[in-house]
Amino acid sequence: MTIRPILTVDSDMAVLKKVSAPVETVDDDLRVLMDDMLETMYDAPGIGLAAIQIGVPKRVIVMDLARAEEPKAPRFFVNPEILWASDEMFVYEEGCLSVPEIYDEVERPAHVRIRYLDYNGQQVEEEAEGLFAVCIQHELDHLNGVLFIDHLSRLKRDRAISKVRKAAREAA
Ligand code: NI
């Protein structure tokens, strides 16, 4: 498994805004990508990662919502879709590996029903709530070129991007 560089909004905004393409078959090449994504996410560390965040415009997400003291629980989502979303909303303070060190509250549907292909290409349908619902919607946004800061006011969004730029300049 290979840890790949994670793209960030200061230098890679054009790539992060791309709409990712559906995957045709879940094969060994795709599983290599998913394994690399998982390794990259654990190394960061983060709880979710979309393929576009390592520059691959495919509809693939990896996630692990296990707490630090719990055993690892990796999950893989290929071509995920939201089939239904609740009217009830939920507010959560989100962050993103592509927008480092920025956290802000985003409101999203509290429950969603999703359909996707798993690591072996099997179709799965399930309900998500709580952190799982937040995370799958955040990652699904990435596949459509949407970042969590796009859900904030224009002022907050611009401020977030300049903070990331400034931090990147200072680190260089
Ligand atoms: Ni993100």
JSON list of C-alpha atoms and ligand atoms in Angstrom, two decimals:
[
{"chain": "A", "resi": 1, "resn": "MET", "atom": "CA", "xyz": [0.00, 0.00, 0.00]},
{"chain": "A", "resi": 2, "resn": "THR", "atom": "CA", "xyz": [1.19, 3.48, -0.85]},
{"chain": "A", "resi": 3, "resn": "ILE", "atom": "CA", "xyz": [0.54, 6.72, 0.97]},
{"chain": "A", "resi": 4, "resn": "ARG", "atom": "CA", "xyz": [-0.36, 9.31, -1.67]},
{"chain": "A", "resi": 5, "resn": "PRO", "atom": "CA", "xyz": [-0.18, 13.10, -1.33]},
{"chain": "A", "resi": 6, "resn": "ILE", "atom": "CA", "xyz": [-3.50, 14.72, -0.35]},
{"chain": "A", "resi": 7, "resn": "LEU", "atom": "CA", "xyz": [-4.56, 17.66, -2.50]},
{"chain": "A", "resi": 8, "resn": "THR", "atom": "CA", "xyz": [-5.48, 20.86, -0.67]},
{"chain": "A", "resi": 9, "resn": "VAL", "atom": "CA", "xyz": [-7.47, 23.97, -1.59]},
{"chain": "A", "resi": 10, "resn": "ASP", "atom": "CA", "xyz": [-4.45, 26.30, -1.62]},
{"chain": "A", "resi": 11, "resn": "SER", "atom": "CA", "xyz": [-2.81, 24.66, -4.64]},
{"chain": "A", "resi": 12, "resn": "ASP", "atom": "CA", "xyz": [-5.23, 22.10, -6.09]},
{"chain": "A", "resi": 13, "resn": "MET", "atom": "CA", "xyz": [-8.64, 23.79, -6.11]},
{"chain": "A", "resi": 14, "resn": "ALA", "atom": "CA", "xyz": [-9.20, 23.12, -9.84]},
{"chain": "A", "resi": 15, "resn": "VAL", "atom": "CA", "xyz": [-8.81, 19.35, -9.34]},
{"chain": "A", "resi": 16, "resn": "LEU", "atom": "CA", "xyz": [-10.94, 19.32, -6.17]},
{"chain": "A", "resi": 17, "resn": "LYS", "atom": "CA", "xyz": [-13.77, 21.06, -8.08]},
{"chain": "A", "resi": 18, "resn": "LYS", "atom": "CA", "xyz": [-13.93, 18.25, -10.68]},
{"chain": "A", "resi": 19, "resn": "VAL", "atom": "CA", "xyz": [-16.97, 15.98, -10.86]},
{"chain": "A", "resi": 20, "resn": "SER", "atom": "CA", "xyz": [-15.75, 12.38, -10.50]},
{"chain": "A", "resi": 21, "resn": "ALA", "atom": "CA", "xyz": [-16.80, 9.68, -12.98]},
{"chain": "A", "resi": 22, "resn": "PRO", "atom": "CA", "xyz": [-18.65, 6.46, -12.08]},
{"chain": "A", "resi": 23, "resn": "VAL", "atom": "CA", "xyz": [-16.55, 3.29, -11.74]},
{"chain": "A", "resi": 24, "resn": "GLU", "atom": "CA", "xyz": [-17.34, 0.63, -14.35]},
{"chain": "A", "resi": 25, "resn": "THR", "atom": "CA", "xyz": [-16.02, -2.46, -12.57]},
{"chain": "A", "resi": 26, "resn": "VAL", "atom": "CA", "xyz": [-14.75, -3.17, -9.08]},
{"chain": "A", "resi": 27, "resn": "ASP", "atom": "CA", "xyz": [-11.55, -5.04, -9.95]},
{"chain": "A", "resi": 28, "resn": "ASP", "atom": "CA", "xyz": [-8.08, -5.54, -8.47]},
{"chain": "A", "resi": 29, "resn": "ASP", "atom": "CA", "xyz": [-6.84, -2.21, -9.88]},
{"chain": "A", "resi": 30, "resn": "LEU", "atom": "CA", "xyz": [-9.66, -0.43, -8.09]},
{"chain": "A", "resi": 31, "resn": "ARG", "atom": "CA", "xyz": [-8.91, -2.37, -4.88]},
{"chain": "A", "resi": 32, "resn": "VAL", "atom": "CA", "xyz": [-5.28, -1.15, -5.09]},
{"chain": "A", "resi": 33, "resn": "LEU", "atom": "CA", "xyz": [-6.63, 2.41, -5.29]},
{"chain": "A", "resi": 34, "resn": "MET", "atom": "CA", "xyz": [-8.97, 1.78, -2.32]},
{"chain": "A", "resi": 35, "resn": "ASP", "atom": "CA", "xyz": [-6.12, 0.26, -0.26]},
{"chain": "A", "resi": 36, "resn": "ASP", "atom": "CA", "xyz": [-3.89, 3.27, -1.02]},
{"chain": "A", "resi": 37, "resn": "MET", "atom": "CA", "xyz": [-6.71, 5.65, -0.12]},
{"chain": "A", "resi": 38, "resn": "LEU", "atom": "CA", "xyz": [-7.25, 3.88, 3.20]},
{"chain": "A", "resi": 39, "resn": "GLU", "atom": "CA", "xyz": [-3.53, 3.97, 4.05]},
{"chain": "A", "resi": 40, "resn": "THR", "atom": "CA", "xyz": [-3.39, 7.65, 3.08]},
{"chain": "A", "resi": 41, "resn": "MET", "atom": "CA", "xyz": [-6.44, 8.41, 5.26]},
{"chain": "A", "resi": 42, "resn": "TYR", "atom": "CA", "xyz": [-5.04, 6.55, 8.30]},
{"chain": "A", "resi": 43, "resn": "ASP", "atom": "CA", "xyz": [-1.69, 8.29, 7.89]},
{"chain": "A", "resi": 44, "resn": "ALA", "atom": "CA", "xyz": [-3.23, 11.80, 7.71]},
{"chain": "A", "resi": 45, "resn": "PRO", "atom": "CA", "xyz": [-5.09, 10.94, 10.03]},
{"chain": "A", "resi": 46, "resn": "GLY", "atom": "CA", "xyz": [-8.71, 11.31, 8.95]},
{"chain": "A", "resi": 47, "resn": "ILE", "atom": "CA", "xyz": [-12.04, 9.46, 9.08]},
{"chain": "A", "resi": 48, "resn": "GLY", "atom": "CA", "xyz": [-13.02, 9.76, 5.40]},
{"chain": "A", "resi": 49, "resn": "LEU", "atom": "CA", "xyz": [-11.36, 10.30, 2.03]},
{"chain": "A", "resi": 50, "resn": "ALA", "atom": "CA", "xyz": [-12.65, 10.63, -1.54]},
{"chain": "A", "resi": 51, "resn": "ALA", "atom": "CA", "xyz": [-10.49, 9.52, -4.49]},
{"chain": "A", "resi": 52, "resn": "ILE", "atom": "CA", "xyz": [-10.40, 13.05, -5.95]},
{"chain": "A", "resi": 53, "resn": "GLN", "atom": "CA", "xyz": [-8.52, 14.14, -2.81]},
{"chain": "A", "resi": 54, "resn": "ILE", "atom": "CA", "xyz": [-5.55, 12.15, -4.11]},
{"chain": "A", "resi": 55, "resn": "GLY", "atom": "CA", "xyz": [-6.22, 13.40, -7.64]},
{"chain": "A", "resi": 56, "resn": "VAL", "atom": "CA", "xyz": [-8.18, 10.42, -8.97]},
{"chain": "A", "resi": 57, "resn": "PRO", "atom": "CA", "xyz": [-11.57, 11.53, -10.41]},
{"chain": "A", "resi": 58, "resn": "LYS", "atom": "CA", "xyz": [-13.45, 8.28, -9.67]},
{"chain": "A", "resi": 59, "resn": "ARG", "atom": "CA", "xyz": [-16.55, 7.86, -7.50]},
{"chain": "A", "resi": 60, "resn": "VAL", "atom": "CA", "xyz": [-14.81, 6.06, -4.64]},
{"chain": "A", "resi": 61, "resn": "ILE", "atom": "CA", "xyz": [-14.82, 6.81, -0.90]},
{"chain": "A", "resi": 62, "resn": "VAL", "atom": "CA", "xyz": [-13.05, 5.18, 2.05]},
{"chain": "A", "resi": 63, "resn": "MET", "atom": "CA", "xyz": [-14.06, 5.70, 5.67]},
{"chain": "A", "resi": 64, "resn": "ASP", "atom": "CA", "xyz": [-13.32, 4.47, 9.19]},
{"chain": "A", "resi": 65, "resn": "LEU", "atom": "CA", "xyz": [-15.42, 5.83, 12.02]},
{"chain": "A", "resi": 66, "resn": "ALA", "atom": "CA", "xyz": [-13.96, 3.59, 14.77]},
{"chain": "A", "resi": 67, "resn": "ARG", "atom": "CA", "xyz": [-12.67, 5.44, 17.83]},
{"chain": "A", "resi": 68, "resn": "ALA", "atom": "CA", "xyz": [-8.96, 5.34, 18.63]},
{"chain": "A", "resi": 69, "resn": "GLU", "atom": "CA", "xyz": [-9.38, 2.59, 21.24]},
{"chain": "A", "resi": 70, "resn": "GLU", "atom": "CA", "xyz": [-11.57, 0.45, 18.96]},
{"chain": "A", "resi": 71, "resn": "PRO", "atom": "CA", "xyz": [-10.32, -1.99, 16.32]},
{"chain": "A", "resi": 72, "resn": "LYS", "atom": "CA", "xyz": [-10.06, -0.54, 12.81]},
{"chain": "A", "resi": 73, "resn": "ALA", "atom": "CA", "xyz": [-13.30, -0.72, 10.82]},
{"chain": "A", "resi": 74, "resn": "PRO", "atom": "CA", "xyz": [-12.52, 0.30, 7.22]},
{"chain": "A", "resi": 75, "resn": "ARG", "atom": "CA", "xyz": [-15.42, 0.83, 4.83]},
{"chain": "A", "resi": 76, "resn": "PHE", "atom": "CA", "xyz": [-15.44, 1.28, 1.07]},
{"chain": "A", "resi": 77, "resn": "PHE", "atom": "CA", "xyz": [-18.08, 2.96, -1.10]},
{"chain": "A", "resi": 78, "resn": "VAL", "atom": "CA", "xyz": [-18.02, 2.75, -4.89]},
{"chain": "A", "resi": 79, "resn": "ASN", "atom": "CA", "xyz": [-20.54, 4.79, -6.92]},
{"chain": "A", "resi": 80, "resn": "PRO", "atom": "CA", "xyz": [-22.44, 5.81, -3.77]},
{"chain": "A", "resi": 81, "resn": "GLU", "atom": "CA", "xyz": [-25.86, 7.41, -4.18]},
{"chain": "A", "resi": 82, "resn": "ILE", "atom": "CA", "xyz": [-28.29, 8.97, -1.74]},
{"chain": "A", "resi": 83, "resn": "LEU", "atom": "CA", "xyz": [-31.70, 7.36, -2.27]},
{"chain": "A", "resi": 84, "resn": "TRP", "atom": "CA", "xyz": [-33.51, 9.32, 0.40]},
{"chain": "A", "resi": 85, "resn": "ALA", "atom": "CA", "xyz": [-32.72, 12.11, 2.86]},
{"chain": "A", "resi": 86, "resn": "SER", "atom": "CA", "xyz": [-34.70, 13.11, 5.96]},
{"chain": "A", "resi": 87, "resn": "ASP", "atom": "CA", "xyz": [-36.33, 16.51, 6.41]},
{"chain": "A", "resi": 88, "resn": "GLU", "atom": "CA", "xyz": [-34.86, 16.46, 9.91]},
{"chain": "A", "resi": 89, "resn": "MET", "atom": "CA", "xyz": [-31.50, 18.22, 9.89]},
{"chain": "A", "resi": 90, "resn": "PHE", "atom": "CA", "xyz": [-28.33, 17.75, 11.93]},
{"chain": "A", "resi": 91, "resn": "VAL", "atom": "CA", "xyz": [-25.53, 20.23, 12.61]},
{"chain": "A", "resi": 92, "resn": "TYR", "atom": "CA", "xyz": [-21.97, 18.98, 12.99]},
{"chain": "A", "resi": 93, "resn": "GLU", "atom": "CA", "xyz": [-18.59, 20.71, 13.15]},
{"chain": "A", "resi": 94, "resn": "GLU", "atom": "CA", "xyz": [-16.83, 19.40, 10.05]},
{"chain": "A", "resi": 95, "resn": "GLY", "atom": "CA", "xyz": [-13.25, 19.41, 8.89]},
{"chain": "A", "resi": 96, "resn": "CYS", "atom": "CA", "xyz": [-11.54, 18.14, 5.74]},
{"chain": "A", "resi": 97, "resn": "LEU", "atom": "CA", "xyz": [-8.05, 16.87, 4.91]},
{"chain": "A", "resi": 98, "resn": "SER", "atom": "CA", "xyz": [-8.16, 19.12, 1.81]},
{"chain": "A", "resi": 99, "resn": "VAL", "atom": "CA", "xyz": [-8.92, 22.18, 3.97]},
{"chain": "A", "resi": 100, "resn": "PRO", "atom": "CA", "xyz": [-6.42, 21.57, 6.81]},
{"chain": "A", "resi": 101, "resn": "GLU", "atom": "CA", "xyz": [-6.97, 23.08, 10.27]},
{"chain": "A", "resi": 102, "resn": "ILE", "atom": "CA", "xyz": [-10.36, 24.61, 9.36]},
{"chain": "A", "resi": 103, "resn": "TYR", "atom": "CA", "xyz": [-13.48, 23.48, 11.23]},
{"chain": "A", "resi": 104, "resn": "ASP", "atom": "CA", "xyz": [-16.99, 24.85, 11.00]},
{"chain": "A", "resi": 105, "resn": "GLU", "atom": "CA", "xyz": [-20.59, 23.83, 11.48]},
{"chain": "A", "resi": 106, "resn": "VAL", "atom": "CA", "xyz": [-22.51, 22.44, 8.51]},
{"chain": "A", "resi": 107, "resn": "GLU", "atom": "CA", "xyz": [-26.20, 21.52, 8.51]},
{"chain": "A", "resi": 108, "resn": "ARG", "atom": "CA", "xyz": [-27.21, 18.41, 6.58]},
{"chain": "A", "resi": 109, "resn": "PRO", "atom": "CA", "xyz": [-30.08, 15.88, 6.61]},
{"chain": "A", "resi": 110, "resn": "ALA", "atom": "CA", "xyz": [-29.85, 13.82, 9.82]},
{"chain": "A", "resi": 111, "resn": "HIS", "atom": "CA", "xyz": [-30.67, 10.47, 8.14]},
{"chain": "A", "resi": 112, "resn": "VAL", "atom": "CA", "xyz": [-29.96, 9.25, 4.63]},
{"chain": "A", "resi": 113, "resn": "ARG", "atom": "CA", "xyz": [-30.56, 6.00, 2.79]},
{"chain": "A", "resi": 114, "resn": "ILE", "atom": "CA", "xyz": [-27.62, 5.10, 0.55]},
{"chain": "A", "resi": 115, "resn": "ARG", "atom": "CA", "xyz": [-26.76, 2.56, -2.13]},
{"chain": "A", "resi": 116, "resn": "TYR", "atom": "CA", "xyz": [-23.23, 1.68, -3.23]},
{"chain": "A", "resi": 117, "resn": "LEU", "atom": "CA", "xyz": [-20.91, -1.13, -4.27]},
{"chain": "A", "resi": 118, "resn": "ASP", "atom": "CA", "xyz": [-18.58, -2.46, -1.58]},
{"chain": "A", "resi": 119, "resn": "TYR", "atom": "CA", "xyz": [-14.91, -3.60, -1.75]},
{"chain": "A", "resi": 120, "resn": "ASN", "atom": "CA", "xyz": [-15.99, -6.78, -3.56]},
{"chain": "A", "resi": 121, "resn": "GLY", "atom": "CA", "xyz": [-18.41, -5.07, -5.94]},
{"chain": "A", "resi": 122, "resn": "GLN", "atom": "CA", "xyz": [-21.51, -6.24, -4.05]},
{"chain": "A", "resi": 123, "resn": "GLN", "atom": "CA", "xyz": [-24.42, -3.80, -4.01]},
{"chain": "A", "resi": 124, "resn": "VAL", "atom": "CA", "xyz": [-25.40, -2.61, -0.54]},
{"chain": "A", "resi": 125, "resn": "GLU", "atom": "CA", "xyz": [-28.31, -0.46, 0.63]},
{"chain": "A", "resi": 126, "resn": "GLU", "atom": "CA", "xyz": [-28.35, 0.94, 4.13]},
{"chain": "A", "resi": 127, "resn": "GLU", "atom": "CA", "xyz": [-29.45, 3.79, 6.37]},
{"chain": "A", "resi": 128, "resn": "ALA", "atom": "CA", "xyz": [-26.96, 6.20, 7.87]},
{"chain": "A", "resi": 129, "resn": "GLU", "atom": "CA", "xyz": [-27.40, 8.53, 10.82]},
{"chain": "A", "resi": 130, "resn": "GLY", "atom": "CA", "xyz": [-25.20, 10.52, 13.20]},
{"chain": "A", "resi": 131, "resn": "LEU", "atom": "CA", "xyz": [-21.53, 10.82, 12.25]},
{"chain": "A", "resi": 132, "resn": "PHE", "atom": "CA", "xyz": [-21.93, 8.21, 9.49]},
{"chain": "A", "resi": 133, "resn": "ALA", "atom": "CA", "xyz": [-24.63, 10.33, 7.80]},
{"chain": "A", "resi": 134, "resn": "VAL", "atom": "CA", "xyz": [-22.46, 13.45, 8.09]},
{"chain": "A", "resi": 135, "resn": "CYS", "atom": "CA", "xyz": [-19.38, 11.73, 6.74]},
{"chain": "A", "resi": 136, "resn": "ILE", "atom": "CA", "xyz": [-21.01, 9.98, 3.77]},
{"chain": "A", "resi": 137, "resn": "GLN", "atom": "CA", "xyz": [-22.68, 13.24, 2.69]},
{"chain": "A", "resi": 138, "resn": "HIS", "atom": "CA", "xyz": [-19.41, 15.18, 3.10]},
{"chain": "A", "resi": 139, "resn": "GLU", "atom": "CA", "xyz": [-17.50, 12.60, 1.02]},
{"chain": "A", "resi": 140, "resn": "LEU", "atom": "CA", "xyz": [-20.26, 12.32, -1.59]},
{"chain": "A", "resi": 141, "resn": "ASP", "atom": "CA", "xyz": [-20.02, 16.09, -2.01]},
{"chain": "A", "resi": 142, "resn": "HIS", "atom": "CA", "xyz": [-16.33, 15.64, -2.92]},
{"chain": "A", "resi": 143, "resn": "LEU", "atom": "CA", "xyz": [-17.36, 13.36, -5.81]},
{"chain": "A", "resi": 144, "resn": "ASN", "atom": "CA", "xyz": [-19.42, 16.29, -7.13]},
{"chain": "A", "resi": 145, "resn": "GLY", "atom": "CA", "xyz": [-16.66, 18.85, -6.67]},
{"chain": "A", "resi": 146, "resn": "VAL", "atom": "CA", "xyz": [-18.23, 20.33, -3.53]},
{"chain": "A", "resi": 147, "resn": "LEU", "atom": "CA", "xyz": [-16.24, 21.08, -0.36]},
{"chain": "A", "resi": 148, "resn": "PHE", "atom": "CA", "xyz": [-17.72, 21.55, 3.13]},
{"chain": "A", "resi": 149, "resn": "ILE", "atom": "CA", "xyz": [-16.63, 25.21, 3.03]},
{"chain": "A", "resi": 150, "resn": "ASP", "atom": "CA", "xyz": [-18.97, 25.64, 0.02]},
{"chain": "A", "resi": 151, "resn": "HIS", "atom": "CA", "xyz": [-21.82, 25.19, 2.52]},
{"chain": "A", "resi": 152, "resn": "LEU", "atom": "CA", "xyz": [-20.61, 28.20, 4.56]},
{"chain": "A", "resi": 153, "resn": "SER", "atom": "CA", "xyz": [-21.15, 31.89, 3.88]},
{"chain": "A", "resi": 154, "resn": "ARG", "atom": "CA", "xyz": [-19.00, 33.40, 1.15]},
{"chain": "A", "resi": 155, "resn": "LEU", "atom": "CA", "xyz": [-17.07, 35.38, 3.78]},
{"chain": "A", "resi": 156, "resn": "LYS", "atom": "CA", "xyz": [-16.29, 32.30, 5.89]},
{"chain": "A", "resi": 157, "resn": "ARG", "atom": "CA", "xyz": [-15.37, 30.29, 2.79]},
{"chain": "A", "resi": 158, "resn": "ASP", "atom": "CA", "xyz": [-12.95, 32.94, 1.49]},
{"chain": "A", "resi": 159, "resn": "ARG", "atom": "CA", "xyz": [-11.45, 33.37, 4.95]},
{"chain": "A", "resi": 160, "resn": "ALA", "atom": "CA", "xyz": [-10.91, 29.59, 5.23]},
{"chain": "A", "resi": 161, "resn": "ILE", "atom": "CA", "xyz": [-9.13, 29.43, 1.86]},
{"chain": "A", "resi": 162, "resn": "SER", "atom": "CA", "xyz": [-6.83, 32.36, 2.69]},
{"chain": "A", "resi": 163, "resn": "LYS", "atom": "CA", "xyz": [-5.97, 30.77, 6.06]},
{"chain": "A", "resi": 164, "resn": "VAL", "atom": "CA", "xyz": [-4.96, 27.53, 4.31]},
{"chain": "A", "resi": 165, "resn": "ARG", "atom": "CA", "xyz": [-2.93, 29.52, 1.73]},
{"chain": "A", "resi": 166, "resn": "LYS", "atom": "CA", "xyz": [-1.17, 31.46, 4.46]},
{"chain": "A", "resi": 167, "resn": "ALA", "atom": "CA", "xyz": [-0.33, 28.28, 6.40]},
{"chain": "A", "resi": 168, "resn": "ALA", "atom": "CA", "xyz": [1.01, 26.65, 3.21]},
{"chain": "A", "resi": 169, "resn": "ARG", "atom": "CA", "xyz": [3.20, 29.70, 2.47]},
{"chain": "A", "resi": 170, "resn": "GLU", "atom": "CA", "xyz": [4.56, 29.72, 6.02]},
{"chain": "A", "resi": 171, "resn": "ALA", "atom": "CA", "xyz": [5.32, 25.99, 5.84]},
{"chain": "A", "resi": 172, "resn": "ALA", "atom": "CA", "xyz": [7.16, 26.38, 2.51]},
{"chain": "B", "resi": 1, "resn": "NI", "atom": "NI", "xyz": [-13.34, 16.35, 2.92]}
]
